[in-house]
CSV table of C-alpha atoms (C1' of nucleotides) in Angstrom, one decimal:
chain,number,residue,atom,x,y,z
A,267,UNK,CA,2.3,-24.5,1.4
A,268,UNK,CA,1.1,-24.6,-2.1
A,269,UNK,CA,1.6,-21.6,-4.4
A,270,UNK,CA,-2.5,-20.1,-5.8
A,271,UNK,CA,-3.7,-20.9,-8.3
A,272,UNK,CA,-3.6,-20.0,-12.1
A,273,UNK,CA,-7.7,-18.4,-11.4
A,274,UNK,CA,-6.7,-17.2,-7.7
A,275,UNK,CA,-6.8,-13.2,-8.8
A,276,UNK,CA,-9.6,-13.6,-12.0
A,277,UNK,CA,-12.2,-13.0,-9.4
A,278,UNK,CA,-13.8,-9.8,-7.5
A,279,UNK,CA,-11.1,-7.4,-6.3
A,280,UNK,CA,-12.7,-7.9,-2.6
A,281,UNK,CA,-12.9,-11.1,-2.1
A,282,UNK,CA,-9.8,-11.2,-3.1
A,283,UNK,CA,-8.6,-8.7,-0.7
A,284,UNK,CA,-10.2,-10.9,1.9
A,285,UNK,CA,-8.7,-13.8,0.4
A,286,UNK,CA,-5.6,-12.6,0.8
A,287,UNK,CA,-5.3,-12.8,3.9
A,288,UNK,CA,-2.8,-15.5,5.3
A,289,UNK,CA,-1.3,-16.5,2.4
A,290,UNK,CA,2.7,-15.8,2.4
A,291,UNK,CA,3.7,-13.6,-0.1
A,292,UNK,CA,7.7,-13.0,-1.2
A,293,UNK,CA,9.8,-11.4,-3.0
A,294,UNK,CA,13.4,-13.1,-4.0
A,295,UNK,CA,12.8,-15.8,-0.8
A,296,UNK,CA,11.9,-12.3,1.4
A,297,UNK,CA,8.4,-11.4,2.5
A,298,UNK,CA,6.2,-13.4,5.4
A,299,UNK,CA,2.2,-13.7,5.8
A,300,UNK,CA,0.0,-11.5,4.9
A,301,UNK,CA,-2.1,-9.3,7.8
A,302,UNK,CA,-3.9,-7.0,6.3
A,303,UNK,CA,-4.6,-5.6,2.1
A,304,UNK,CA,-7.4,-3.3,0.8
A,305,UNK,CA,-9.6,-3.6,-2.0
A,306,UNK,CA,-9.4,-0.6,-5.3
A,307,UNK,CA,-12.3,-0.6,-8.2
A,308,UNK,CA,-12.6,0.6,-11.0
A,309,UNK,CA,-16.0,2.0,-9.7
A,310,UNK,CA,-13.8,3.5,-6.8
A,311,UNK,CA,-13.0,7.3,-6.4
A,312,UNK,CA,-10.5,6.5,-4.1
A,313,UNK,CA,-9.0,4.5,-6.7
A,314,UNK,CA,-6.3,5.1,-8.9
A,315,UNK,CA,-8.3,3.4,-12.5
A,316,UNK,CA,-11.4,5.3,-11.1
A,317,UNK,CA,-10.6,8.2,-13.8
A,318,UNK,CA,-9.4,5.8,-16.2
A,319,UNK,CA,-6.2,4.1,-17.7
A,320,UNK,CA,-2.8,6.3,-17.7
A,321,UNK,CA,0.7,5.6,-17.8
A,322,UNK,CA,1.3,5.5,-14.6
A,323,UNK,CA,-1.7,2.7,-13.5
A,324,UNK,CA,-1.3,1.1,-16.8
A,325,UNK,CA,-0.8,-2.7,-14.9
A,326,UNK,CA,-3.7,-2.2,-12.9
A,327,UNK,CA,-6.0,-2.5,-16.2
A,328,UNK,CA,-3.3,-5.3,-17.8
A,329,UNK,CA,-4.6,-8.8,-16.6
A,330,UNK,CA,-5.0,-10.2,-13.5
A,331,UNK,CA,-2.5,-12.3,-11.8
A,332,UNK,CA,0.2,-9.3,-12.5
A,333,UNK,CA,1.7,-6.6,-9.2
A,334,UNK,CA,1.0,-2.6,-9.7
A,335,UNK,CA,3.6,-0.8,-8.1
A,336,UNK,CA,3.3,2.9,-7.4
A,337,UNK,CA,5.2,5.8,-5.7
A,338,UNK,CA,3.5,7.4,-3.3
A,339,UNK,CA,4.3,11.6,-1.6
A,340,UNK,CA,7.8,11.1,-4.7
A,341,UNK,CA,9.1,8.3,-0.9
A,342,UNK,CA,7.7,5.2,-1.0
A,343,UNK,CA,6.5,2.8,-3.4
A,344,UNK,CA,3.4,0.1,-2.9
A,345,UNK,CA,2.7,-2.8,-3.7
A,346,UNK,CA,-1.1,-4.1,-5.7
A,347,UNK,CA,-2.0,-7.5,-7.3
A,348,UNK,CA,-4.5,-6.3,-10.2
A,349,UNK,CA,-7.5,-8.8,-10.2
A,350,UNK,CA,-10.9,-9.7,-12.1
A,351,UNK,CA,-10.9,-9.6,-15.6
A,352,UNK,CA,-8.3,-7.3,-18.1
A,353,UNK,CA,-9.7,-3.9,-18.4
A,354,UNK,CA,-11.0,-4.1,-15.1
A,355,UNK,CA,-9.2,-1.7,-13.4
A,356,UNK,CA,-8.9,-3.5,-10.4
A,357,UNK,CA,-6.8,-4.1,-6.9
A,358,UNK,CA,-5.6,-5.2,-4.0
A,359,UNK,CA,-3.1,-3.1,-1.6
A,360,UNK,CA,-0.8,-5.3,-0.2
A,361,UNK,CA,-0.6,-2.9,3.5
A,362,UNK,CA,0.7,-5.2,6.1
A,363,UNK,CA,2.9,-8.8,6.6
A,364,UNK,CA,4.1,-11.1,9.4
A,365,UNK,CA,7.3,-11.1,9.2
A,366,UNK,CA,8.7,-15.2,8.1
A,367,UNK,CA,11.1,-15.6,5.8
A,368,UNK,CA,14.6,-13.6,5.0
A,369,UNK,CA,14.3,-11.5,8.3
A,370,UNK,CA,18.0,-10.7,7.7
A,371,UNK,CA,17.5,-8.7,4.2
A,372,UNK,CA,14.6,-7.4,5.2
A,373,UNK,CA,16.2,-5.8,8.3
A,374,UNK,CA,19.5,-4.7,6.1
A,375,UNK,CA,17.2,-2.9,3.3
A,376,UNK,CA,14.8,-1.2,6.2
A,377,UNK,CA,17.2,0.2,8.8
A,378,UNK,CA,18.4,-1.7,12.3
A,379,UNK,CA,13.7,-2.0,13.1
A,380,UNK,CA,12.1,-4.3,15.3
A,381,UNK,CA,10.4,-7.2,13.0
A,382,UNK,CA,7.3,-5.1,14.3
A,383,UNK,CA,8.6,-2.6,12.1
A,384,UNK,CA,9.9,-4.2,9.3
A,385,UNK,CA,6.4,-5.3,6.9
A,386,UNK,CA,3.9,-3.1,9.2
A,387,UNK,CA,2.8,-0.6,6.1
A,388,UNK,CA,2.5,-1.0,2.4
A,389,UNK,CA,5.8,1.4,2.4
A,390,UNK,CA,7.6,-0.3,4.8
A,391,UNK,CA,6.8,-3.3,3.5
A,392,UNK,CA,8.1,-2.6,-0.2
A,393,UNK,CA,11.5,-0.9,1.5
A,394,UNK,CA,11.5,-4.4,3.2
A,395,UNK,CA,11.0,-6.8,0.5
A,396,UNK,CA,13.2,-4.5,-2.3
A,397,UNK,CA,9.7,-3.7,-3.8
A,398,UNK,CA,10.6,-0.8,-6.7
A,399,UNK,CA,9.1,0.3,-10.0
A,400,UNK,CA,10.9,-2.9,-12.1
A,401,UNK,CA,8.4,-4.9,-11.0
A,402,UNK,CA,5.2,-2.9,-11.9
A,403,UNK,CA,4.0,-5.0,-14.2
A,404,UNK,CA,5.4,-8.1,-13.6
A,405,UNK,CA,3.7,-11.1,-13.0
A,406,UNK,CA,3.2,-12.9,-10.5
A,407,UNK,CA,3.6,-16.4,-10.5
A,408,UNK,CA,7.1,-16.4,-11.1
A,409,UNK,CA,10.5,-15.3,-9.9
A,410,UNK,CA,10.5,-13.0,-7.7
A,411,UNK,CA,7.5,-13.9,-6.9
A,412,UNK,CA,6.2,-16.5,-4.7
A,413,UNK,CA,2.6,-16.3,-3.0
A,414,UNK,CA,1.6,-19.3,-1.0
A,415,UNK,CA,-1.1,-20.4,0.8
A,416,UNK,CA,-0.2,-22.5,3.8
A,417,UNK,CA,-2.6,-24.6,5.8
A,418,UNK,CA,-5.7,-23.6,6.0
A,419,UNK,CA,-5.4,-21.6,9.0
A,420,UNK,CA,-8.4,-20.1,9.6
A,421,UNK,CA,-7.3,-16.7,11.9
A,422,UNK,CA,-10.0,-13.9,12.1
A,423,UNK,CA,-10.5,-11.2,9.4
A,424,UNK,CA,-11.9,-7.8,10.2
A,425,UNK,CA,-13.2,-5.1,8.4
A,426,UNK,CA,-13.0,-1.8,8.0
A,427,UNK,CA,-12.5,1.8,6.3
A,428,UNK,CA,-9.4,2.0,4.1
A,429,UNK,CA,-6.7,4.2,5.1
A,430,UNK,CA,-5.1,7.5,3.7
A,431,UNK,CA,-8.1,8.1,1.6
A,432,UNK,CA,-9.9,11.0,1.4
A,433,UNK,CA,-12.9,9.3,-1.3
A,434,UNK,CA,-15.3,6.7,-0.6
A,435,UNK,CA,-14.5,6.3,3.2
A,436,UNK,CA,-17.6,4.8,3.3
A,437,UNK,CA,-16.6,1.3,1.4
A,438,UNK,CA,-15.2,-0.9,3.8
A,439,UNK,CA,-12.6,-2.8,1.9
A,440,UNK,CA,-9.8,-2.7,3.9
A,441,UNK,CA,-9.3,-6.4,5.9
A,442,UNK,CA,-6.8,-7.7,8.2
A,443,UNK,CA,-6.1,-10.5,11.1
A,444,UNK,CA,-7.7,-8.4,13.8
A,445,UNK,CA,-4.9,-8.2,17.1
A,446,UNK,CA,-2.1,-9.0,15.1
A,447,UNK,CA,0.5,-6.7,16.2
A,448,UNK,CA,1.6,-5.9,12.7
A,449,UNK,CA,-0.5,-4.4,10.9
A,450,UNK,CA,-0.5,-0.9,10.1
A,451,UNK,CA,-2.9,0.2,12.2
A,452,UNK,CA,-5.1,-1.7,14.9
A,453,UNK,CA,-8.9,-1.9,13.4
A,454,UNK,CA,-11.3,-0.2,15.9
A,455,UNK,CA,-12.9,-2.4,18.6
A,456,UNK,CA,-15.8,-4.3,17.8
B,68,DA,C1',-2.4,11.7,20.3
B,69,DG,C1',-1.5,15.1,17.1
B,70,DC,C1',1.8,18.1,14.0
B,71,DC,C1',5.4,18.5,10.2
B,72,DA,C1',9.1,17.8,6.6
B,73,DG,C1',10.6,15.3,3.6
B,74,DA,C1',10.8,14.2,-2.5
B,75,DT,C1',9.2,13.0,-6.7
B,76,DA,C1',5.6,11.3,-10.3
B,77,DT,C1',1.4,12.1,-11.7
B,78,DG,C1',-2.3,14.5,-13.2
B,79,DC,C1',-5.6,18.4,-14.3
B,80,DT,C1',-5.8,23.4,-15.5
C,91,DG,C1',2.6,25.7,-13.7
C,92,DC,C1',0.6,23.2,-9.6
C,93,DA,C1',-1.3,21.0,-6.3
C,94,DT,C1',-1.9,16.2,-4.7
C,95,DA,C1',-0.7,11.9,-3.7
C,96,DT,C1',-3.2,4.2,-1.4
C,97,DC,C1',3.6,7.1,3.8
C,98,DT,C1',6.6,7.0,7.0
C,99,DG,C1',9.8,8.9,11.1
C,100,DG,C1',10.6,12.2,14.0
C,101,DC,C1',9.1,15.8,17.1
C,102,DT,C1',5.7,17.6,20.5
C,103,DT,C1',1.8,18.3,23.6
DNA sequence: AGCCAGATATGCT
DNA sequence: GCATATCTGGCTT
């Protein structure tokens, strides 16, 4: 397991979303292997950055390799990783992890749960890892974050329509490990 | 599988 | 002011 290189996020957001599958994401030592992501781009009607910079989405227009954290439906925190050059407003939403590290701490934060429901969804994942607004705009290459690339465990990555959006449904910018029990939702049959 | 409440920051009128 | 939101959990069909 080696840390991601500094140029990892300095690429097209769709490329990064796919490349993040299989990467281990930890916050204060708790987390797991990313099994589901979604890409959001500046020219994307479904993206928070579509209408330009605001106070909320400022991190999306900041440097790549930093976190963008926002509150969804007034209840759930969602973690995104900013991509491309500064000012591009592109980020990858982390939607699900396969828990591997700090499972005890994650169970405590989530309340008693089966491991399958610990990190299977953007809100659940943030609750399990303790992600809140305090991590908005924070760099990913230093504590509390750790991003580790494992052995080339080439798992089969599938793509499909993103979840929970009402615009740009045609863009197949959701990526995930086909058949993983830790997905927030299964991918349709091939 | 489908329906609905919950809680609030955000952005647009 | 007000409708909306990158959601989840619990309840009903």
